[in-house]
Amino acid sequence: MKKLTYTAAAAIIILSSLVSCEDYLNVKPRGYDIASTTEHYAGLLYGSEKYFLKESFPYMCFETSSSAEGIEMAYSQIGSYVTDAFKWEADIYREDQICGEWNSFTTILYGANKVIAEVLDASNGTEAERLALHSEARMLRAWCLFMMSQFFGEIPLITEATTDRMDLPLSTVEEVREFVVAEMGEAVVSLADEAEHHLRIFKGSGYGLYGKVLFQMGRYEEAAAQFATALKCLNESSPAIGLMDYNTMVTESKDLNYVTNSNLNPELLYAFIGMPRLWEAVYAGLYGQLLFGVKNEILELYFYDRADTRLTMYSSISTGNSAYKTYSKSHKYAANINCGNISTNYALDLADIYVEYAECLARSGNLDKAAELLVELRRHRMEPGHEAIPADVSTKDDMIRFAFEEGMRERLGFGTSWFEMKRLWNDPLFQDLKQYYVHTVGNETYRLTEDRLYMKIPPTVIAWHPEYSK
């Protein structure tokens, strides 16, 4: 009988009143005993460690440092894989380093595959409840496989909950994408109508995730249809899930008093982390590096209007309300690295749906609907009266670019622009971005090339699968 190993984050129940040791031993925390009921299988999904253990990809984004001293300081605190990622090296991880971009997803895949194989035969629950859990696990598995392929290109299609399969061949990017789209398309319709928790996938977040996958593939018309359904589901949720109004969070001292508990944040539809999008500055020495030494000449693509309440994120570090260092309002920026000792949220929140749906609509020529979505987002981000689309955004290409830039403004400092760099690599409208895919360390210059849009499978995996070595 195979031994099942559950992750440390698995569905922890706090027992507030234990009468005796015997009482304690008679309690079976959700997700920890041998799975047989719908509650057990839900525990496997709820309890997955949905975060990156270590990560190098945030350092493969736009240029971020204006001095060798700044980036070297980050290297000394985080590790050599940061240096290698920042230089877009072929080999990023050493044999003794955990690759979070691989390990995090394979950990989740074990539990998801177990639910898929067994939950329809669970001993309780209705047929609809069992099917919803089965569909949720399929969505989670598809998302993890898609993300692994985003990082590594060719990957094994892991569709069994087993620890002894050593013969899984690599599937091409196209094969993985075909599998993911088919899985999500079938599973999304049977998801639960309401969300139990922000780490659980329900119809609103499921259609949004499906749209995000199609969006990253460049299948914009198909993505738009999924985003439209996602917003419809969210509006019909009880209560309806809507955008947070940043204007109500700005204090008299012009700090942003952001929600600090992710399950209270209605925009966090589905995340790999149990943290809010903006973190409290409890580790100021590390968080302060998020935007250190930003080069003005490199970061001229994206600019915050002074009426943008998101700017407050970068000016209130002294009060402890924001995760970012003091930021001059005259500076320009680009989406850049995050601190490698914290997790990166790259799943789905409500703002993603708005900006990505708007870009899809702009690409199809529906500029009015695209503008409507962006204005609604900006109404929750800008001071009253400043939410209108700028007058110089008048053409189809202008609207596509503006939607893209709104997305960057939402994700500043989160280290996710590498995915956009990959998505837009061959897009004729965004070829000018490539001049910014340059990193400097002292007198050395490193430029992103197409062969570095995918990472090499890490040595810790190659040790068990030499056939994956290329």
Tab-separated table of C-alpha atoms in Angstrom:
chain	number	residue	atom	x	y	z
A	1	MET	CA	0.000	0.000	0.000
A	2	LYS	CA	1.467	3.311	-1.032
A	3	LYS	CA	2.160	5.808	1.700
A	4	LEU	CA	0.337	9.113	1.198
A	5	THR	CA	2.180	12.259	2.180
A	6	TYR	CA	0.032	15.323	2.696
A	7	THR	CA	1.491	18.805	2.610
A	8	ALA	CA	1.936	20.917	5.706
A	9	ALA	CA	-0.689	23.346	4.498
A	10	ALA	CA	-3.376	20.692	4.233
A	11	ALA	CA	-6.716	21.821	5.669
A	12	ILE	CA	-5.646	22.565	9.221
A	13	ILE	CA	-8.415	22.574	11.795
A	14	ILE	CA	-7.780	24.380	15.061
A	15	LEU	CA	-9.197	22.378	17.928
A	16	SER	CA	-10.263	24.930	20.496
A	17	SER	CA	-11.624	22.652	23.187
A	18	LEU	CA	-9.896	19.338	23.824
A	19	VAL	CA	-11.194	17.489	26.881
A	20	SER	CA	-8.594	14.725	26.957
A	21	CYS	CA	-5.929	12.945	24.937
A	22	GLU	CA	-8.520	10.334	23.975
A	23	ASP	CA	-10.834	13.067	22.669
A	24	TYR	CA	-7.952	14.501	20.657
A	25	LEU	CA	-7.058	11.144	19.135
A	26	ASN	CA	-10.659	10.552	18.122
A	27	VAL	CA	-10.714	13.730	16.015
A	28	LYS	CA	-9.794	13.329	12.336
A	29	PRO	CA	-8.754	16.724	10.910
A	30	ARG	CA	-10.086	17.415	7.457
A	31	GLY	CA	-7.765	16.094	4.758
A	32	TYR	CA	-5.429	14.126	7.049
A	33	ASP	CA	-7.047	10.688	7.263
A	34	ILE	CA	-7.476	8.140	4.483
A	35	ALA	CA	-9.646	9.862	1.902
A	36	SER	CA	-13.100	8.321	1.484
A	37	THR	CA	-15.696	11.091	1.896
A	38	THR	CA	-16.379	14.251	-0.060
A	39	GLU	CA	-15.028	16.243	2.917
A	40	HIS	CA	-11.735	14.360	2.711
A	41	TYR	CA	-11.347	15.026	-1.000
A	42	ALA	CA	-12.288	18.673	-0.544
A	43	GLY	CA	-9.570	18.794	2.104
A	44	LEU	CA	-7.009	17.597	-0.413
A	45	LEU	CA	-7.927	20.461	-2.742
A	46	TYR	CA	-8.199	23.065	-0.013
A	47	GLY	CA	-4.953	22.002	1.602
A	48	SER	CA	-2.585	22.021	-1.357
A	49	GLU	CA	0.454	24.257	-0.986
A	50	LYS	CA	-0.490	26.717	-3.668
A	51	TYR	CA	2.674	28.788	-3.646
A	52	PHE	CA	6.178	28.705	-5.019
A	53	LEU	CA	8.749	27.352	-2.556
A	54	LYS	CA	11.574	29.191	-4.267
A	55	GLU	CA	11.439	31.064	-7.504
A	56	SER	CA	13.773	32.514	-10.070
A	57	PHE	CA	11.355	33.698	-12.743
A	58	PRO	CA	10.562	37.122	-11.181
A	59	TYR	CA	14.176	38.101	-11.858
A	60	MET	CA	13.792	37.430	-15.582
A	61	CYS	CA	11.526	40.450	-16.026
A	62	PHE	CA	12.215	44.038	-17.116
A	63	GLU	CA	15.388	45.827	-15.999
A	64	THR	CA	15.147	46.846	-12.362
A	65	SER	CA	18.451	48.025	-10.976
A	66	SER	CA	20.472	51.149	-11.696
A	67	SER	CA	23.603	49.969	-9.903
A	68	ALA	CA	25.630	46.821	-9.424
A	69	GLU	CA	25.441	47.349	-5.672
A	70	GLY	CA	21.670	47.102	-5.643
A	71	ILE	CA	21.333	43.814	-7.440
A	72	GLU	CA	24.351	42.292	-5.698
A	73	MET	CA	22.701	43.053	-2.376
A	74	ALA	CA	19.724	40.975	-3.482
A	75	TYR	CA	21.998	38.164	-4.620
A	76	SER	CA	23.696	37.920	-1.257
A	77	GLN	CA	20.387	37.603	0.562
A	78	ILE	CA	18.569	35.258	-1.789
A	79	GLY	CA	20.891	32.879	-3.605
A	80	SER	CA	22.789	32.094	-6.780
A	81	TYR	CA	19.672	31.155	-8.729
A	82	VAL	CA	18.684	34.830	-8.576
A	83	THR	CA	21.958	35.794	-10.234
A	84	ASP	CA	21.554	33.143	-12.910
A	85	ALA	CA	17.934	34.072	-13.580
A	86	PHE	CA	18.773	37.770	-13.758
A	87	LYS	CA	21.388	36.946	-16.412
A	88	TRP	CA	18.955	34.648	-18.248
A	89	GLU	CA	21.429	31.801	-17.947
A	90	ALA	CA	20.653	28.418	-19.491
A	91	ASP	CA	21.219	26.658	-16.179
A	92	ILE	CA	19.586	28.494	-13.286
A	93	TYR	CA	19.309	25.966	-10.457
A	94	ARG	CA	22.165	23.918	-9.010
A	95	GLU	CA	21.899	20.252	-8.036
A	96	ASP	CA	21.419	21.223	-4.370
A	97	GLN	CA	18.682	23.836	-4.917
A	98	ILE	CA	14.934	23.276	-4.931
A	99	CYS	CA	13.214	24.512	-8.074
A	100	GLY	CA	9.903	25.941	-6.923
A	101	GLU	CA	8.657	26.345	-10.489
A	102	TRP	CA	8.730	22.539	-10.796
A	103	ASN	CA	8.230	21.204	-7.266
A	104	SER	CA	5.280	23.371	-6.273
A	105	PHE	CA	3.143	22.158	-9.156
A	106	THR	CA	4.074	18.488	-8.957
A	107	THR	CA	3.176	18.533	-5.256
A	108	ILE	CA	-0.274	19.872	-6.071
A	109	LEU	CA	-0.708	17.452	-8.980
A	110	TYR	CA	-0.463	14.433	-6.675
A	111	GLY	CA	-3.471	15.502	-4.618
A	112	ALA	CA	-5.460	16.670	-7.642
A	113	ASN	CA	-4.932	13.375	-9.463
A	114	LYS	CA	-5.981	11.422	-6.380
A	115	VAL	CA	-9.236	13.378	-6.175
A	116	ILE	CA	-9.893	12.861	-9.889
A	117	ALA	CA	-9.357	9.101	-9.572
A	118	GLU	CA	-11.450	8.555	-6.454
A	119	VAL	CA	-13.932	11.301	-5.569
A	120	LEU	CA	-16.773	10.086	-7.816
A	121	ASP	CA	-16.869	6.968	-5.626
A	122	ALA	CA	-16.848	8.906	-2.336
A	123	SER	CA	-19.065	7.473	0.398
A	124	ASN	CA	-21.248	10.552	0.877
A	125	GLY	CA	-22.361	13.755	-0.781
A	126	THR	CA	-24.675	14.230	-3.722
A	127	GLU	CA	-23.756	13.364	-7.276
A	128	ALA	CA	-23.524	17.090	-8.075
A	129	GLU	CA	-21.175	17.696	-5.134
A	130	ARG	CA	-18.906	14.836	-6.143
A	131	LEU	CA	-18.887	16.023	-9.752
A	132	ALA	CA	-18.043	19.576	-8.655
A	133	LEU	CA	-15.027	18.318	-6.687
A	134	HIS	CA	-13.977	16.139	-9.602
A	135	SER	CA	-14.227	19.128	-11.940
A	136	GLU	CA	-12.345	21.382	-9.540
A	137	ALA	CA	-9.490	18.888	-9.376
A	138	ARG	CA	-9.398	18.702	-13.182
A	139	MET	CA	-9.219	22.498	-13.381
A	140	LEU	CA	-6.424	22.566	-10.810
A	141	ARG	CA	-4.504	19.829	-12.620
A	142	ALA	CA	-4.886	21.606	-15.965
A	143	TRP	CA	-3.733	24.908	-14.479
A	144	CYS	CA	-0.651	23.329	-12.897
A	145	LEU	CA	0.315	21.538	-16.117
A	146	PHE	CA	-0.169	24.731	-18.099
A	147	MET	CA	2.036	26.683	-15.688
A	148	MET	CA	4.740	24.010	-15.729
A	149	SER	CA	4.726	24.154	-19.524
A	150	GLN	CA	4.887	27.944	-19.392
A	151	PHE	CA	8.101	27.595	-17.425
A	152	PHE	CA	9.754	24.590	-19.053
A	153	GLY	CA	8.098	24.068	-22.426
A	154	GLU	CA	8.096	20.283	-22.810
A	155	ILE	CA	6.918	18.538	-19.631
A	156	PRO	CA	5.468	15.137	-18.669
A	157	LEU	CA	1.665	15.023	-18.569
A	158	ILE	CA	1.247	13.889	-14.961
A	159	THR	CA	-2.258	12.461	-14.773
A	160	GLU	CA	-1.852	9.804	-12.076
A	161	ALA	CA	-1.408	10.015	-8.288
A	162	THR	CA	1.659	7.832	-8.125
A	163	THR	CA	5.213	8.067	-6.870
A	164	ASP	CA	6.681	5.150	-8.819
A	165	ARG	CA	6.054	6.073	-12.459
A	166	MET	CA	9.477	6.713	-13.962
A	167	ASP	CA	8.532	6.366	-17.612
A	168	LEU	CA	6.489	9.499	-18.308
A	169	PRO	CA	7.618	10.958	-21.640
A	170	LEU	CA	7.846	14.663	-22.309
A	171	SER	CA	4.920	16.220	-24.148
A	172	THR	CA	5.354	19.185	-26.461
A	173	VAL	CA	3.999	22.644	-25.633
A	174	GLU	CA	1.260	22.106	-28.216
A	175	GLU	CA	0.282	18.730	-26.731
A	176	VAL	CA	0.117	20.171	-23.221
A	177	ARG	CA	-1.995	23.094	-24.376
A	178	GLU	CA	-4.385	20.813	-26.236
A	179	PHE	CA	-4.833	18.712	-23.096
A	180	VAL	CA	-5.295	21.765	-20.839
A	181	VAL	CA	-7.890	23.438	-23.071
A	182	ALA	CA	-9.889	20.216	-23.422
A	183	GLU	CA	-9.800	19.578	-19.651
A	184	MET	CA	-10.821	23.100	-18.676
A	185	GLY	CA	-13.524	23.264	-21.322
A	186	GLU	CA	-15.165	20.094	-20.021
A	187	ALA	CA	-14.646	20.668	-16.294
A	188	VAL	CA	-15.589	24.323	-15.891
A	189	VAL	CA	-19.311	23.778	-16.508
A	190	SER	CA	-19.657	21.454	-13.489
A	191	LEU	CA	-17.877	23.596	-10.900
A	192	ALA	CA	-19.692	24.771	-7.786
A	193	ASP	CA	-21.680	27.978	-8.199
A	194	GLU	CA	-20.283	29.606	-5.051
A	195	ALA	CA	-16.812	29.886	-3.553
A	196	GLU	CA	-16.079	28.087	-0.279
A	197	HIS	CA	-12.684	29.783	0.063
A	198	HIS	CA	-10.396	31.940	-2.060
A	199	LEU	CA	-8.098	28.944	-2.670
A	200	ARG	CA	-10.959	26.899	-4.091
A	201	ILE	CA	-12.034	27.035	-7.723
A	202	PHE	CA	-15.711	27.750	-8.390
A	203	LYS	CA	-17.501	28.799	-11.575
A	204	GLY	CA	-16.568	32.466	-11.355
A	205	SER	CA	-12.872	31.822	-10.876
A	206	GLY	CA	-12.933	28.719	-13.089
A	207	TYR	CA	-14.126	30.599	-16.158
A	208	GLY	CA	-11.642	33.336	-15.294
A	209	LEU	CA	-8.750	30.848	-15.090
A	210	TYR	CA	-9.835	29.279	-18.362
A	211	GLY	CA	-9.851	32.727	-19.935
A	212	LYS	CA	-6.421	33.537	-18.510
A	213	VAL	CA	-4.960	30.340	-19.994
A	214	LEU	CA	-6.420	31.118	-23.428
A	215	PHE	CA	-5.234	34.725	-23.096
A	216	GLN	CA	-1.666	33.617	-22.416
A	217	MET	CA	-1.893	31.372	-25.487
A	218	GLY	CA	-2.895	34.369	-27.600
A	219	ARG	CA	-6.355	32.914	-28.291
A	220	TYR	CA	-8.038	36.226	-27.524
A	221	GLU	CA	-11.492	35.674	-29.017
A	222	GLU	CA	-11.948	32.437	-27.065
A	223	ALA	CA	-10.561	34.068	-23.926
A	224	ALA	CA	-13.057	36.925	-24.202
A	225	ALA	CA	-15.978	34.493	-24.120
A	226	GLN	CA	-14.685	32.899	-20.912
A	227	PHE	CA	-14.052	36.268	-19.249
A	228	ALA	CA	-17.592	37.381	-20.102
A	229	THR	CA	-18.998	34.258	-18.452
A	230	ALA	CA	-16.714	34.718	-15.450
A	231	LEU	CA	-17.991	38.252	-14.826
A	232	LYS	CA	-21.585	37.070	-15.207
A	233	CYS	CA	-21.013	34.330	-12.611
A	234	LEU	CA	-19.306	36.756	-10.227
A	235	ASN	CA	-22.113	39.292	-10.543
A	236	GLU	CA	-24.651	36.566	-9.791
A	237	SER	CA	-22.737	35.229	-6.773
A	238	SER	CA	-24.240	35.692	-3.347
A	239	PRO	CA	-23.002	38.186	-2.406
A	240	ALA	CA	-21.803	39.549	-5.740
A	241	ILE	CA	-18.021	39.763	-6.026
A	242	GLY	CA	-16.811	43.165	-7.192
A	243	LEU	CA	-13.778	45.403	-7.353
A	244	MET	CA	-12.370	46.979	-4.220
A	245	ASP	CA	-12.525	50.772	-4.127
A	246	TYR	CA	-9.034	51.996	-3.273
A	247	ASN	CA	-10.371	55.497	-2.654
A	248	THR	CA	-12.096	54.255	0.500
A	249	MET	CA	-8.767	52.859	1.767
A	250	VAL	CA	-6.665	56.005	1.518
A	251	THR	CA	-6.117	57.533	4.943
A	252	GLU	CA	-5.812	61.223	5.829
A	253	SER	CA	-2.022	60.832	5.719
A	254	LYS	CA	-2.312	59.493	2.148
A	255	ASP	CA	-1.422	55.908	3.046
A	256	LEU	CA	-3.245	52.977	1.537
A	257	ASN	CA	-4.835	50.968	4.336
A	258	TYR	CA	-5.112	47.779	2.313
A	259	VAL	CA	-6.944	44.600	3.312
A	260	THR	CA	-4.395	42.398	5.099
A	261	ASN	CA	-6.294	39.129	5.131
A	262	SER	CA	-6.684	37.477	1.772
A	263	ASN	CA	-9.986	35.785	2.512
A	264	LEU	CA	-11.475	39.234	3.095
A	265	ASN	CA	-10.255	40.457	-0.287
A	266	PRO	CA	-13.025	39.959	-2.844
A	267	GLU	CA	-10.624	40.465	-5.746
A	268	LEU	CA	-8.535	37.414	-4.875
A	269	LEU	CA	-10.610	34.913	-6.807
A	270	TYR	CA	-8.007	32.169	-6.903
A	271	ALA	CA	-4.428	32.435	-5.713
A	272	PHE	CA	-1.430	30.227	-5.135
A	273	ILE	CA	-0.783	32.035	-1.882
A	274	GLY	CA	-2.595	32.729	1.350
A	275	MET	CA	-1.465	36.345	1.386
A	276	PRO	CA	-3.080	39.528	0.075
A	277	ARG	CA	-1.834	41.201	-3.092
A	278	LEU	CA	-0.183	43.885	-0.966
A	279	TRP	CA	1.707	42.711	2.067
A	280	GLU	CA	2.199	44.494	5.343
A	281	ALA	CA	5.753	45.764	5.702
A	282	VAL	CA	6.738	43.396	8.482
A	283	TYR	CA	10.041	42.604	6.783
A	284	ALA	CA	10.902	46.062	5.544
A	285	GLY	CA	14.515	45.163	4.776
A	286	LEU	CA	13.390	42.609	2.213
A	287	TYR	CA	10.233	44.183	0.875
A	288	GLY	CA	12.018	47.481	0.375
A	289	GLN	CA	14.022	45.877	-2.427
A	290	LEU	CA	10.961	45.426	-4.601
A	291	LEU	CA	11.554	48.716	-6.401
A	292	PHE	CA	15.120	49.600	-5.526
A	293	GLY	CA	17.141	51.764	-7.905
A	294	VAL	CA	14.638	51.824	-10.750
A	295	LYS	CA	16.073	53.317	-13.930
A	296	ASN	CA	13.959	56.168	-15.277
A	297	GLU	CA	15.178	55.762	-18.856
A	298	ILE	CA	14.346	52.043	-18.808
A	299	LEU	CA	10.966	52.459	-17.150
A	300	GLU	CA	9.457	55.136	-19.360
A	301	LEU	CA	6.753	52.882	-20.785
A	302	TYR	CA	4.412	53.024	-17.809
A	303	PHE	CA	3.457	56.093	-15.855
A	304	TYR	CA	1.213	56.649	-12.863
A	305	ASP	CA	-1.058	59.659	-12.970
A	306	ARG	CA	-0.833	61.575	-9.702
A	307	ALA	CA	-4.535	60.944	-9.174
A	308	ASP	CA	-3.913	57.189	-9.204
A	309	THR	CA	-4.418	55.796	-5.701
A	310	ARG	CA	-2.174	52.840	-6.607
A	311	LEU	CA	0.693	55.303	-6.347
A	312	THR	CA	0.098	55.322	-2.602
A	313	MET	CA	1.516	51.792	-2.452
A	314	TYR	CA	4.981	53.203	-3.049
A	315	SER	CA	4.901	56.150	-0.674
A	316	SER	CA	3.774	54.775	2.683
A	317	ILE	CA	6.461	52.284	3.707
A	318	SER	CA	7.291	54.355	6.794
A	319	THR	CA	3.848	53.773	8.267
A	320	GLY	CA	3.846	50.007	7.760
A	321	ASN	CA	0.673	50.012	5.668
A	322	SER	CA	2.417	49.283	2.396
A	323	ALA	CA	4.881	46.628	1.329
A	324	TYR	CA	6.936	48.994	-0.794
A	325	LYS	CA	9.687	51.535	-0.260
A	326	THR	CA	9.223	55.282	-0.668
A	327	TYR	CA	8.563	56.077	-4.306
A	328	SER	CA	8.987	59.452	-5.978
A	329	LYS	CA	5.844	60.552	-7.783
A	330	SER	CA	7.942	61.855	-10.675
A	331	HIS	CA	9.444	58.453	-11.426
A	332	LYS	CA	8.422	56.148	-14.235
A	333	TYR	CA	8.345	52.401	-13.876
A	334	ALA	CA	7.995	48.949	-15.371
A	335	ALA	CA	6.795	45.704	-13.867
A	336	ASN	CA	9.875	44.340	-12.171
A	337	ILE	CA	11.244	41.819	-9.725
A	338	ASN	CA	9.819	40.856	-6.412
A	339	CYS	CA	11.805	39.771	-3.391
A	340	GLY	CA	12.705	36.117	-3.792
A	341	ASN	CA	11.964	35.152	-0.201
A	342	ILE	CA	8.253	35.765	-0.623
A	343	SER	CA	5.734	33.961	-2.802
A	344	THR	CA	4.533	35.338	-6.094
A	345	ASN	CA	0.824	35.413	-6.806
A	346	TYR	CA	0.313	34.350	-10.389
A	347	ALA	CA	-3.140	32.929	-10.525
A	348	LEU	CA	-6.232	35.096	-10.843
A	349	ASP	CA	-7.799	38.129	-9.298
A	350	LEU	CA	-10.678	40.266	-10.457
A	351	ALA	CA	-8.502	43.045	-11.891
A	352	ASP	CA	-6.866	40.447	-14.184
A	353	ILE	CA	-10.247	39.667	-15.697
A	354	TYR	CA	-10.964	43.342	-16.326
A	355	VAL	CA	-7.679	44.229	-18.020
A	356	GLU	CA	-7.272	40.970	-19.961
A	357	TYR	CA	-10.890	40.963	-21.118
A	358	ALA	CA	-10.485	44.599	-22.181
A	359	GLU	CA	-7.388	43.751	-24.229
A	360	CYS	CA	-9.242	40.870	-25.903
A	361	LEU	CA	-12.136	43.170	-26.813
A	362	ALA	CA	-9.776	45.842	-28.133
A	363	ARG	CA	-8.069	43.271	-30.335
A	364	SER	CA	-11.452	42.324	-31.811
A	365	GLY	CA	-12.264	46.006	-32.472
A	366	ASN	CA	-14.870	46.397	-29.719
A	367	LEU	CA	-13.291	49.569	-28.337
A	368	ASP	CA	-16.400	50.850	-26.560
A	369	LYS	CA	-16.785	47.719	-24.415
A	370	ALA	CA	-13.030	47.619	-23.763
A	371	ALA	CA	-13.104	51.238	-22.611
A	372	GLU	CA	-16.138	50.538	-20.416
A	373	LEU	CA	-14.274	47.774	-18.562
A	374	LEU	CA	-11.135	49.860	-18.105
A	375	VAL	CA	-13.083	52.875	-16.869
A	376	GLU	CA	-14.866	50.669	-14.335
A	377	LEU	CA	-11.513	49.366	-13.074
A	378	ARG	CA	-10.017	52.862	-12.943
A	379	ARG	CA	-13.078	54.193	-11.099
A	380	HIS	CA	-11.952	51.937	-8.236
A	381	ARG	CA	-8.294	52.965	-8.566
A	382	MET	CA	-8.292	56.682	-9.436
A	383	GLU	CA	-9.448	59.723	-7.535
A	384	PRO	CA	-13.034	60.635	-8.482
A	385	GLY	CA	-13.211	62.380	-11.845
A	386	HIS	CA	-9.948	60.916	-13.182
A	387	GLU	CA	-11.132	57.511	-14.336
A	388	ALA	CA	-11.696	58.398	-18.004
A	389	ILE	CA	-9.490	56.872	-20.683
A	390	PRO	CA	-6.881	59.477	-21.803
A	391	ALA	CA	-7.836	61.387	-24.924
A	392	ASP	CA	-4.804	60.159	-26.867
A	393	VAL	CA	-6.098	56.565	-26.630
A	394	SER	CA	-8.157	56.711	-29.805
A	395	THR	CA	-7.244	53.801	-32.077
A	396	LYS	CA	-7.502	50.034	-31.775
A	397	ASP	CA	-3.752	49.732	-31.208
A	398	ASP	CA	-3.878	52.503	-28.596
A	399	MET	CA	-6.575	50.661	-26.644
A	400	ILE	CA	-4.705	47.352	-26.784
A	401	ARG	CA	-1.586	49.072	-25.457
A	402	PHE	CA	-3.512	50.943	-22.774
A	403	ALA	CA	-5.165	47.749	-21.506
A	404	PHE	CA	-1.739	46.105	-21.353
A	405	GLU	CA	-0.318	49.047	-19.393
A	406	GLU	CA	-3.240	48.994	-16.941
A	407	GLY	CA	-2.384	45.361	-16.280
A	408	MET	CA	1.208	46.301	-15.583
A	409	ARG	CA	0.127	49.056	-13.206
A	410	GLU	CA	-1.932	46.500	-11.310
A	411	ARG	CA	1.000	44.068	-10.972
A	412	LEU	CA	3.891	46.440	-10.339
A	413	GLY	CA	6.574	44.772	-8.245
A	414	PHE	CA	5.095	41.273	-8.396
A	415	GLY	CA	7.651	39.844	-10.793
A	416	THR	CA	5.153	38.527	-13.335
A	417	SER	CA	6.046	40.565	-16.431
A	418	TRP	CA	8.117	37.640	-17.771
A	419	PHE	CA	4.851	35.970	-18.783
A	420	GLU	CA	3.844	39.068	-20.721
A	421	MET	CA	7.276	39.218	-22.335
A	422	LYS	CA	6.735	35.627	-23.492
A	423	ARG	CA	3.168	36.243	-24.659
A	424	LEU	CA	4.070	39.317	-26.704
A	425	TRP	CA	7.422	38.108	-28.072
A	426	ASN	CA	6.118	37.825	-31.654
A	427	ASP	CA	3.321	40.388	-31.385
A	428	PRO	CA	4.068	43.126	-33.962
A	429	LEU	CA	2.439	45.784	-31.774
A	430	PHE	CA	4.881	45.199	-28.908
A	431	GLN	CA	8.239	44.709	-30.600
A	432	ASP	CA	9.451	47.987	-29.084
A	433	LEU	CA	9.402	46.332	-25.651
A	434	LYS	CA	12.409	44.206	-26.549
A	435	GLN	CA	14.742	47.165	-26.123
A	436	TYR	CA	13.966	46.914	-22.403
A	437	TYR	CA	14.739	43.211	-22.086
A	438	VAL	CA	18.238	44.069	-20.901
A	439	HIS	CA	19.820	43.494	-17.485
A	440	THR	CA	23.053	45.017	-16.231
A	441	VAL	CA	25.397	43.973	-13.457
A	442	GLY	CA	28.305	46.383	-13.133
A	443	ASN	CA	29.811	46.679	-16.623
A	444	GLU	CA	28.197	43.461	-17.856
A	445	THR	CA	25.059	43.531	-20.007
A	446	TYR	CA	22.640	40.639	-20.518
A	447	ARG	CA	19.851	40.557	-23.094
A	448	LEU	CA	16.886	38.179	-23.204
A	449	THR	CA	16.898	35.893	-26.232
A	450	GLU	CA	14.115	33.692	-27.561
A	451	ASP	CA	15.748	30.475	-26.383
A	452	ARG	CA	15.537	31.724	-22.795
A	453	LEU	CA	11.751	32.124	-22.856
A	454	TYR	CA	11.653	28.633	-21.368
A	455	MET	CA	13.718	27.391	-18.438
A	456	LYS	CA	15.671	24.148	-18.546
A	457	ILE	CA	14.289	21.273	-16.489
A	458	PRO	CA	16.190	21.472	-13.163
A	459	PRO	CA	19.009	19.101	-12.154
A	460	THR	CA	16.956	17.663	-9.280
A	461	VAL	CA	14.538	16.276	-11.884
A	462	ILE	CA	17.192	15.269	-14.407
A	463	ALA	CA	18.831	13.140	-11.698
A	464	TRP	CA	15.755	10.874	-11.770
A	465	HIS	CA	14.985	11.340	-15.457
A	466	PRO	CA	18.216	11.615	-17.478
A	467	GLU	CA	16.134	11.303	-20.635
A	468	TYR	CA	14.744	14.806	-19.962
A	469	SER	CA	18.200	16.324	-20.382
A	470	LYS	CA	18.653	18.429	-23.515
